[in-house]
GROMACS .gro file of C-alpha atoms in nm:
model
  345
    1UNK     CA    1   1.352  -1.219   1.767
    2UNK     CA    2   1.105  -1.419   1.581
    3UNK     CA    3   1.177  -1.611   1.228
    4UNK     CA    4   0.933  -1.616   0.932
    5UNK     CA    5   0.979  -1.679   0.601
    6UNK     CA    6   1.383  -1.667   0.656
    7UNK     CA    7   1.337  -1.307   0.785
    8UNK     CA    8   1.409  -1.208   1.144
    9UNK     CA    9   1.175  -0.977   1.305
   10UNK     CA   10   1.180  -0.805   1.672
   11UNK     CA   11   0.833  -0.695   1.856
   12UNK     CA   12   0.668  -0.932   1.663
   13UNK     CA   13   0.493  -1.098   1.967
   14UNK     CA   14   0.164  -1.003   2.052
   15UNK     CA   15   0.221  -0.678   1.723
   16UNK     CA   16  -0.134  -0.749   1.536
   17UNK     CA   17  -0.085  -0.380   1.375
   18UNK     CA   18   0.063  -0.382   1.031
   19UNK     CA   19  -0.235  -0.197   0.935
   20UNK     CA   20  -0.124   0.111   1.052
   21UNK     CA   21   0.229   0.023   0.992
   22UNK     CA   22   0.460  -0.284   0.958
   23UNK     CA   23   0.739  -0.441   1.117
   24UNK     CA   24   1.077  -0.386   0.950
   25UNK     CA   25   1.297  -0.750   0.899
   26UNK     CA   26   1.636  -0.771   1.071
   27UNK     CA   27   1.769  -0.721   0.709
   28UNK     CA   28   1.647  -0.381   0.658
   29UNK     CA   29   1.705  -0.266   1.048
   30UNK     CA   30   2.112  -0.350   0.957
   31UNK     CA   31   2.096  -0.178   0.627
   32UNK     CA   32   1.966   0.152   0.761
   33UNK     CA   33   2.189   0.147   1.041
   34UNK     CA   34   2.491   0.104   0.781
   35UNK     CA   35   2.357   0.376   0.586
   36UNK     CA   36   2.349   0.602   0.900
   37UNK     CA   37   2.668   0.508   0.968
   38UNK     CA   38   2.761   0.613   0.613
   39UNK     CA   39   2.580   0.924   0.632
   40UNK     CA   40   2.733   1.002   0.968
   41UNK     CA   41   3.074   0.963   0.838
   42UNK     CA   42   3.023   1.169   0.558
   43UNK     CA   43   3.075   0.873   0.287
   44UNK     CA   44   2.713   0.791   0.194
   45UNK     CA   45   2.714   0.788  -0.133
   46UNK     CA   46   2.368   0.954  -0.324
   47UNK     CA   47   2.428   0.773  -0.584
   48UNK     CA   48   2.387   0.441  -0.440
   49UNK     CA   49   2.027   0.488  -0.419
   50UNK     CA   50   1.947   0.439  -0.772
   51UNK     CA   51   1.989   0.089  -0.729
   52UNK     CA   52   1.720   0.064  -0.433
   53UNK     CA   53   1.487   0.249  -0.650
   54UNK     CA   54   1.468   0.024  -0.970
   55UNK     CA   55   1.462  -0.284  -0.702
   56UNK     CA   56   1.198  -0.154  -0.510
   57UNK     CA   57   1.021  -0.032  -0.874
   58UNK     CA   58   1.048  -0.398  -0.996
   59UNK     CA   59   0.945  -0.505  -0.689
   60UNK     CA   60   0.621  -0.302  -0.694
   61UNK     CA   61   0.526  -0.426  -1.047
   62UNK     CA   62   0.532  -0.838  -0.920
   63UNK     CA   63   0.397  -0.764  -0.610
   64UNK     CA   64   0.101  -0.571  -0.778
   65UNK     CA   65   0.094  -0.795  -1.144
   66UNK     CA   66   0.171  -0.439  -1.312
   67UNK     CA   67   0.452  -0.384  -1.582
   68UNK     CA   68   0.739  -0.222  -1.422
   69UNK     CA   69   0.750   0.040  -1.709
   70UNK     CA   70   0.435   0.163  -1.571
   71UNK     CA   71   0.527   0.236  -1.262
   72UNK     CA   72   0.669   0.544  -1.046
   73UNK     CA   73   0.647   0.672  -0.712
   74UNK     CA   74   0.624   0.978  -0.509
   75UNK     CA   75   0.608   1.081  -0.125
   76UNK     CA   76   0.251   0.920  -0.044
   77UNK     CA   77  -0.059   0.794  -0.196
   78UNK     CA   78  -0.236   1.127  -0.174
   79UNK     CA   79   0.100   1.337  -0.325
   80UNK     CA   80   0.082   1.059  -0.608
   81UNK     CA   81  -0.293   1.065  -0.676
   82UNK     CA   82  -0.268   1.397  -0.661
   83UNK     CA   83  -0.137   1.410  -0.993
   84UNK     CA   84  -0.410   1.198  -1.155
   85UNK     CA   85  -0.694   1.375  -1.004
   86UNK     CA   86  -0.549   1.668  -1.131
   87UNK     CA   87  -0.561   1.558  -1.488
   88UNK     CA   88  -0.945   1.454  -1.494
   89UNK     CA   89  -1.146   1.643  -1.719
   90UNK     CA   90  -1.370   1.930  -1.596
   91UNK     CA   91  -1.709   1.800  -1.502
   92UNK     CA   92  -1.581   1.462  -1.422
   93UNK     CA   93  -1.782   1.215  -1.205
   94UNK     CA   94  -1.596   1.041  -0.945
   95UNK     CA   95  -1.801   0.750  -0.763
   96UNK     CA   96  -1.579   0.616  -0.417
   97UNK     CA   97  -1.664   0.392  -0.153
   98UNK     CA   98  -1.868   0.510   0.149
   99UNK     CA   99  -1.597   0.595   0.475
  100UNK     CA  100  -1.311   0.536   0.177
  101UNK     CA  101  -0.979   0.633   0.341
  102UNK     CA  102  -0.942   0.989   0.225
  103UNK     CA  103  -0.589   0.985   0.072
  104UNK     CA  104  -0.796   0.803  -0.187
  105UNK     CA  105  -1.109   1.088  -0.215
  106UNK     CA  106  -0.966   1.402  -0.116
  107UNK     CA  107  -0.697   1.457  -0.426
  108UNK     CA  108  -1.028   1.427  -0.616
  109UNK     CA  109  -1.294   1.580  -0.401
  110UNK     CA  110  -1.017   1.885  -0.412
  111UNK     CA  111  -1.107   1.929  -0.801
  112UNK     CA  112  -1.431   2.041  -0.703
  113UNK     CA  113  -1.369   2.429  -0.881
  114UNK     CA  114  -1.334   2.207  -1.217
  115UNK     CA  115  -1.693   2.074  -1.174
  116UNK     CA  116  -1.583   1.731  -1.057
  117UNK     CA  117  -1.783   1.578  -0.808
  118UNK     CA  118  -1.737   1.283  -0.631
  119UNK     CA  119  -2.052   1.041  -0.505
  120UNK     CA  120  -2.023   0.791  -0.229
  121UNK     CA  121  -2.174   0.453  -0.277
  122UNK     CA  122  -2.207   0.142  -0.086
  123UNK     CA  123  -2.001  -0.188  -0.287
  124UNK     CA  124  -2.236  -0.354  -0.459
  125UNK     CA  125  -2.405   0.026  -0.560
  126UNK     CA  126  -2.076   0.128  -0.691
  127UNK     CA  127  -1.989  -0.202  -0.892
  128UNK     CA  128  -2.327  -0.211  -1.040
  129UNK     CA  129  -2.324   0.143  -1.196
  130UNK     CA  130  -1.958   0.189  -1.250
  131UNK     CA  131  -2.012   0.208  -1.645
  132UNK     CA  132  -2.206   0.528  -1.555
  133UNK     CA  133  -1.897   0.730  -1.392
  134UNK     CA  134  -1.630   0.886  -1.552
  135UNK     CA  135  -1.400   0.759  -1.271
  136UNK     CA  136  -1.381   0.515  -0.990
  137UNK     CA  137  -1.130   0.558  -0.705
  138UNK     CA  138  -1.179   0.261  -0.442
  139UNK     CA  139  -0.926   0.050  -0.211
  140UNK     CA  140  -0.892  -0.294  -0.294
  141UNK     CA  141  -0.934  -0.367   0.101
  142UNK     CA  142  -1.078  -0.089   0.356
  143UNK     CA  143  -0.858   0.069   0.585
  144UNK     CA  144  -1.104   0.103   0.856
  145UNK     CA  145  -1.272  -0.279   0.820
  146UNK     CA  146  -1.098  -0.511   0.598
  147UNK     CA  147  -1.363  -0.577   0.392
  148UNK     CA  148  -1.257  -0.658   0.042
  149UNK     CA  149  -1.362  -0.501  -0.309
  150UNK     CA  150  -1.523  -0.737  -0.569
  151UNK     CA  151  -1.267  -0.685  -0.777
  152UNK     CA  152  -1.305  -0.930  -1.059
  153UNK     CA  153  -1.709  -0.800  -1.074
  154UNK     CA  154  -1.578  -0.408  -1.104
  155UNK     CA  155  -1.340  -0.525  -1.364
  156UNK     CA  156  -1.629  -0.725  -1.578
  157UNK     CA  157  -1.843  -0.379  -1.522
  158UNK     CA  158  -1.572  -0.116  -1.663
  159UNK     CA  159  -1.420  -0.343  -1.931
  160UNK     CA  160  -1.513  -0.210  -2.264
  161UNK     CA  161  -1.606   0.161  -2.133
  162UNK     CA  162  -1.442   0.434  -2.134
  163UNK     CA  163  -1.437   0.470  -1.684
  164UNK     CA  164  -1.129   0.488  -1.542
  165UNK     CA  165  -1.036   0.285  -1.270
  166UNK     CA  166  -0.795   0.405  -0.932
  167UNK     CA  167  -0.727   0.103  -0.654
  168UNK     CA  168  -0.568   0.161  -0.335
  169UNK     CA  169  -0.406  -0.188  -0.269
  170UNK     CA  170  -0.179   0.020   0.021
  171UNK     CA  171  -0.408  -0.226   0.273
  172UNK     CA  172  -0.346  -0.563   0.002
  173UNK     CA  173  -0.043  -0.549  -0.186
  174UNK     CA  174   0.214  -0.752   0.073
  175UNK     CA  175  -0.009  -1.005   0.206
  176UNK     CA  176  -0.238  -1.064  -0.095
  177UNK     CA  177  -0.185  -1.185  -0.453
  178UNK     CA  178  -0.252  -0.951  -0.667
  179UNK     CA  179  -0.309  -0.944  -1.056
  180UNK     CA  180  -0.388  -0.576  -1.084
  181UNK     CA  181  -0.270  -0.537  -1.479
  182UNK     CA  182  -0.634  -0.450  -1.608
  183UNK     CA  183  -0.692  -0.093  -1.351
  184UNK     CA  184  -0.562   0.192  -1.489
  185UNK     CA  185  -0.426   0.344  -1.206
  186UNK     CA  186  -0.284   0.095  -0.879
  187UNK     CA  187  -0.128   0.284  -0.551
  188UNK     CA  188   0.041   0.169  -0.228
  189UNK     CA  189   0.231   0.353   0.021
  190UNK     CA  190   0.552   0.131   0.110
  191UNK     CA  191   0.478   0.145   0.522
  192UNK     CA  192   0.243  -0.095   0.605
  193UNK     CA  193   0.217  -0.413   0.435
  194UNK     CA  194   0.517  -0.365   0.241
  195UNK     CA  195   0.763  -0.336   0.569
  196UNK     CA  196   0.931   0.002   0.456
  197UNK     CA  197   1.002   0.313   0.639
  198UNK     CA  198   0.758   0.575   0.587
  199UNK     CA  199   0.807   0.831   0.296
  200UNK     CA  200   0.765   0.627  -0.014
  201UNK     CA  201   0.437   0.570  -0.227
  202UNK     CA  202   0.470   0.352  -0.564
  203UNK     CA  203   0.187   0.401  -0.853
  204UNK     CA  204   0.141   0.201  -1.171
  205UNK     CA  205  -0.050   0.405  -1.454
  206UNK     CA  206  -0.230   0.278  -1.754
  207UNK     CA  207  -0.095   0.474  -2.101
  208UNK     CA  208  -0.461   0.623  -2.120
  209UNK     CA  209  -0.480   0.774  -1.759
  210UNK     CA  210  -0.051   0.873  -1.832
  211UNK     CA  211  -0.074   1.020  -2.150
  212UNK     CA  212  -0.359   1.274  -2.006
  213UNK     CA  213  -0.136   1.346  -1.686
  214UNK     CA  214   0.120   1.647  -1.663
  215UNK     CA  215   0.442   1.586  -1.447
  216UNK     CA  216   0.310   1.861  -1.222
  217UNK     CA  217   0.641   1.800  -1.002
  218UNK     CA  218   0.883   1.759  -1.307
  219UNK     CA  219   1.278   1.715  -1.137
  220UNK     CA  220   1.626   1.603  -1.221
  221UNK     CA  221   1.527   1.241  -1.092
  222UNK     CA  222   1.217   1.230  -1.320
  223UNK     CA  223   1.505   1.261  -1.636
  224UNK     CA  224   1.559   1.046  -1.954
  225UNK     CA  225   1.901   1.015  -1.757
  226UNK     CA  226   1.844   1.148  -1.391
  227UNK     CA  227   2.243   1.181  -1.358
  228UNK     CA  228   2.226   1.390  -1.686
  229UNK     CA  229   1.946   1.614  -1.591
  230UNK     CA  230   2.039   1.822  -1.292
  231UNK     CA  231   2.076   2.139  -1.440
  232UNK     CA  232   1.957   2.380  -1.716
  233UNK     CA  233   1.651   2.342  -1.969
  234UNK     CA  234   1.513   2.193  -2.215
  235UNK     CA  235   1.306   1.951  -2.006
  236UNK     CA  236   1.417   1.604  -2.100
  237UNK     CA  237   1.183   1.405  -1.871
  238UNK     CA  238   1.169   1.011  -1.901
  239UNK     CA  239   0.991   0.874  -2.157
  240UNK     CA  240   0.790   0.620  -1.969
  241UNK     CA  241   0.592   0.637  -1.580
  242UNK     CA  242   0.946   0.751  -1.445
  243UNK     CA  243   0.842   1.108  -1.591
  244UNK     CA  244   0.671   1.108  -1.314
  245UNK     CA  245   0.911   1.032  -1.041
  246UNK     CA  246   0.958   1.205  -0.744
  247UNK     CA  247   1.312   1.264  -0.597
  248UNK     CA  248   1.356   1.033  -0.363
  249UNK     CA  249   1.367   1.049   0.011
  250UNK     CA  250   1.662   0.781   0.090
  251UNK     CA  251   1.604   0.603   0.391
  252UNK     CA  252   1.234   0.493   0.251
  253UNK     CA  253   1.388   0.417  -0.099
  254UNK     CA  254   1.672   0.227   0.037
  255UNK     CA  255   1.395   0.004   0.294
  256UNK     CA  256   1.151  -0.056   0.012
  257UNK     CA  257   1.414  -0.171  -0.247
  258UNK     CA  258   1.493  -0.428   0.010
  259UNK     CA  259   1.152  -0.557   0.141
  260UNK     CA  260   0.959  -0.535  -0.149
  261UNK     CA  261   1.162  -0.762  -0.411
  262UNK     CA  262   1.231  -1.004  -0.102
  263UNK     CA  263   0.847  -1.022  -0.057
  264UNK     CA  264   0.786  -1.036  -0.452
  265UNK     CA  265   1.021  -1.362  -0.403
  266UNK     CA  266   0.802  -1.517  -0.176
  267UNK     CA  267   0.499  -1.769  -0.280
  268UNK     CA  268   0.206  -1.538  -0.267
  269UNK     CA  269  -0.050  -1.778  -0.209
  270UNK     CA  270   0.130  -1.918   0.065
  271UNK     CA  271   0.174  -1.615   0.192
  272UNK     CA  272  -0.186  -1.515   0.170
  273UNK     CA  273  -0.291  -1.851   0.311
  274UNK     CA  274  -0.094  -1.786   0.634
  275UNK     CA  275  -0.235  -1.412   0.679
  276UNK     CA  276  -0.588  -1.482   0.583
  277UNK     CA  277  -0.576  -1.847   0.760
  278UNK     CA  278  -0.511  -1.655   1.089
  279UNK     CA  279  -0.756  -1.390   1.037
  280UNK     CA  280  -1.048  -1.598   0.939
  281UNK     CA  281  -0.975  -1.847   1.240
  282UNK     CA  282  -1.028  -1.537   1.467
  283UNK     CA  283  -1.341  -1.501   1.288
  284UNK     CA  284  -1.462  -1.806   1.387
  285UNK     CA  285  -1.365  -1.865   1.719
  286UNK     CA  286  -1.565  -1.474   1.808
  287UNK     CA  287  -1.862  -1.575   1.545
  288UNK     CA  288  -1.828  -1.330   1.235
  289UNK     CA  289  -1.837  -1.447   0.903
  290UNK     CA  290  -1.550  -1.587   0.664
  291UNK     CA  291  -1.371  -1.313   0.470
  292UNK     CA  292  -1.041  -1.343   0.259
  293UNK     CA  293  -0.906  -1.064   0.463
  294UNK     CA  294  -0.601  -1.029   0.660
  295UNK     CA  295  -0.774  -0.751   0.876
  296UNK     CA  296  -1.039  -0.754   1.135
  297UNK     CA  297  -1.233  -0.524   1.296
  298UNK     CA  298  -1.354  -0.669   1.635
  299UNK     CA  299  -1.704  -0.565   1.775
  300UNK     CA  300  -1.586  -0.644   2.142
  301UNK     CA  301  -1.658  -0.403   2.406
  302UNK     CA  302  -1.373  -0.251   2.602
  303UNK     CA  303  -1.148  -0.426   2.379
  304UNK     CA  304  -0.917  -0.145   2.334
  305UNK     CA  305  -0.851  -0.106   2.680
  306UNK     CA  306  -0.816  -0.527   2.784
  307UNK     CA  307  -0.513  -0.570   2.471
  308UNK     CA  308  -0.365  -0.265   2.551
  309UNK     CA  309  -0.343  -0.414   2.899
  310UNK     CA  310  -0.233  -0.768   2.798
  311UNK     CA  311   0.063  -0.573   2.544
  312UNK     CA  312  -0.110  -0.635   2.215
  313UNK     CA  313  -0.078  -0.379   1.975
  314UNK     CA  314  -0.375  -0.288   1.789
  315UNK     CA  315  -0.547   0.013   1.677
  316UNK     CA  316  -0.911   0.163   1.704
  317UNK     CA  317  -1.073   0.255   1.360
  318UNK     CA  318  -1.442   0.389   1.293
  319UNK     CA  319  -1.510   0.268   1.622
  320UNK     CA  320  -1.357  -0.109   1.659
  321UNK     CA  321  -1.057  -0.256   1.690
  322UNK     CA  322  -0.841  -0.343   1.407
  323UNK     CA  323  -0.623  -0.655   1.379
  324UNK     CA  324  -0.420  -0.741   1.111
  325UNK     CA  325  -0.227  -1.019   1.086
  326UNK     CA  326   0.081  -1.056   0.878
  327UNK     CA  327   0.364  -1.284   0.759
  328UNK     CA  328   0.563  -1.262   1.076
  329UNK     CA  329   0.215  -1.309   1.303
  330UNK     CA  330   0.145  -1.655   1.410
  331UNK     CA  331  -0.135  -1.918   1.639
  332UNK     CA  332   0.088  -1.754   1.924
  333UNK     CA  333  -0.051  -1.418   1.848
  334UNK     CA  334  -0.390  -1.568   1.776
  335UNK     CA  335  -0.413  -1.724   2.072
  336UNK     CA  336  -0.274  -1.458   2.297
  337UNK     CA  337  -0.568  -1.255   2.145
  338UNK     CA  338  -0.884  -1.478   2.189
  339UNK     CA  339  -0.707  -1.541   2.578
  340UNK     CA  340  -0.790  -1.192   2.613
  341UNK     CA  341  -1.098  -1.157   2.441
  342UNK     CA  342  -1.218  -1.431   2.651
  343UNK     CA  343  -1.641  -1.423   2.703
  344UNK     CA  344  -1.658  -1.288   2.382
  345UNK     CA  345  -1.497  -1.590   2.179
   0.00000   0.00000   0.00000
């Protein structure tokens, strides 16, 4: 069991993967197995997972620099763009990131029968001539490479206009600060970074981009009064982002409204400072450039194969392997790696 920042976390050793999916703390391992327990018995309570909702909902908002009011959640980051792509206007013109992770794209490449289209560009393209699109929908960090959006030069190019702006931070929001107040629309799933079973997705919406959207999935839990709203018409939905809540699915509900407010609590640039201190020393050591990323993807032949071999958990995206190193990752793991990478250092 290793510690870091006063969590306790098992398989951490050698585990350079929390960009496919995190490691849950001790904390959150006990609580589910109570709640099993619970459920098991038949006294698990439904009701008891309000409270893990508005924690994990406040959680999202400091962890992202969003106001909580803004914020709601549904199954994934597709289901919850989903609804946003879907209220667009006809004829809409979408620019997105060349090889963008397609939970981003595909809700909006899907409104293609409306006359939206949706254009690929390379960064500095799509910063440069975001004024000119209706829409941009881009992660804050790239799945596949780790490289990181100019954010602060998109920002300076949309402000004033009338494009909307969509950011994936799934691949950010946990190991970097964020300040994400001024994009209209901000989405993370709770998995990865954020240390929560899978099953949960939490979205912050701007009143412009909210006010055009329809509650496609309208339910009892998106109610003025969830509690109150479980049977019969008229709809009485919430009156702010919860209008758009999903109903949640418990056991990623009750994970996130444990990890994310304890991460919210934590000094984020501290936190980044560890993650991107270990990534960019990795960097060195095998010769590619400085980048205030927590993920790397390693041009090593055969790499794959030799930390597979040597029990380091990775994964292989757009042909490389992908590190990522998180709060519980440390110069062990770093070192363990570059041991195995060996010639190529």
């Amino acid at each position: 069991m290793r510690e870091a920042f006063g969590a306790e976390f098992a398989g951490a050793e050698g585990f350079l993967n929390s960009p496919t999916y995190g490691l849950p703390p001790q904390f959150l391992v006990e609580a589910l197995h109570r709640c099993i327990a619970d459920w098991q018995a038949g006294t698990m309570d439904a009701a008891s997972f309000d409270e893990p909702v508005r924690l994990g909902r406040a959680g999202y908002a400091a962890l992202a620099g969003v106001p909580v009011e803004s914020v709601t959640f549904a199954g994934n980051v597709s289901a919850a763009l989903g609804l946003v792509a879907a209220a667009v206007p006809d004829g809409s013109r979408v620019a997105v990131l060349k090889g963008e992770f397609t939970s981003t794209t595909f809700p909006f490449a899907a409104q293609s029968a409306r006359g939206v289209t949706v254009t690929e560009l390379a960064p500095d393209e799509l910063v440069g001539s975001a004024a000119e699109y209706d829409v941009i929908a881009v992660s804050l960090v790239q799945s596949a490479t780790g490289a990181v959006l100019d954010s602060a030069a998109l920002r300076a190019a949309i402000t004033g206009t009338d494009t909307l702006t969509v950011v994936d931070v799934t691949q950010a929001v946990g190991w970097k600060h964020l300040d994400m107040a001024w994009a209209d629309v901000t989405v993370a799933g709770v998995y990865k970074w954020l240390l929560a079973p899978r099953g949960a997705a939490w979205m912050s919406l701007s009143d412009r981009v909210a006010t055009r959207m329809t509650p496609h999935a309208a339910n009892w839990y998106a109610g003025e009064d969830p509690w109150q709203s479980i049977y019969g018409l008229p709809l009485r939905l919430a009156p702010d982002a919860r209008r758009f809540d999903a109903s949640p699915a418990w056991f990623p509900m009750l994970g996130a409204g444990l990890t994310l407010p304890w991460l919210a609590s934590l000094d984020p640039v501290v936190l980044e400072s560890h993650t991107v201190g270990l990534a960019n020393r990795l960097r060195a050591e095998i010769g590619l450039p400085q980048h205030d990323s927590a993920i790397v993807s390693l041009p090593v032949t055969d790499a794959a194969e030799r930390l597979q071999r040597a029990g380091i958990r990775a994964a292989v995206r757009a042909g490389a392997v992908r590190v990522g190193f998180h709060l519980y990752n440390t110069e062990d793991d770093l070192e363990r790696l570059l041991d195995v990478l060996g010639d190529n250092r």
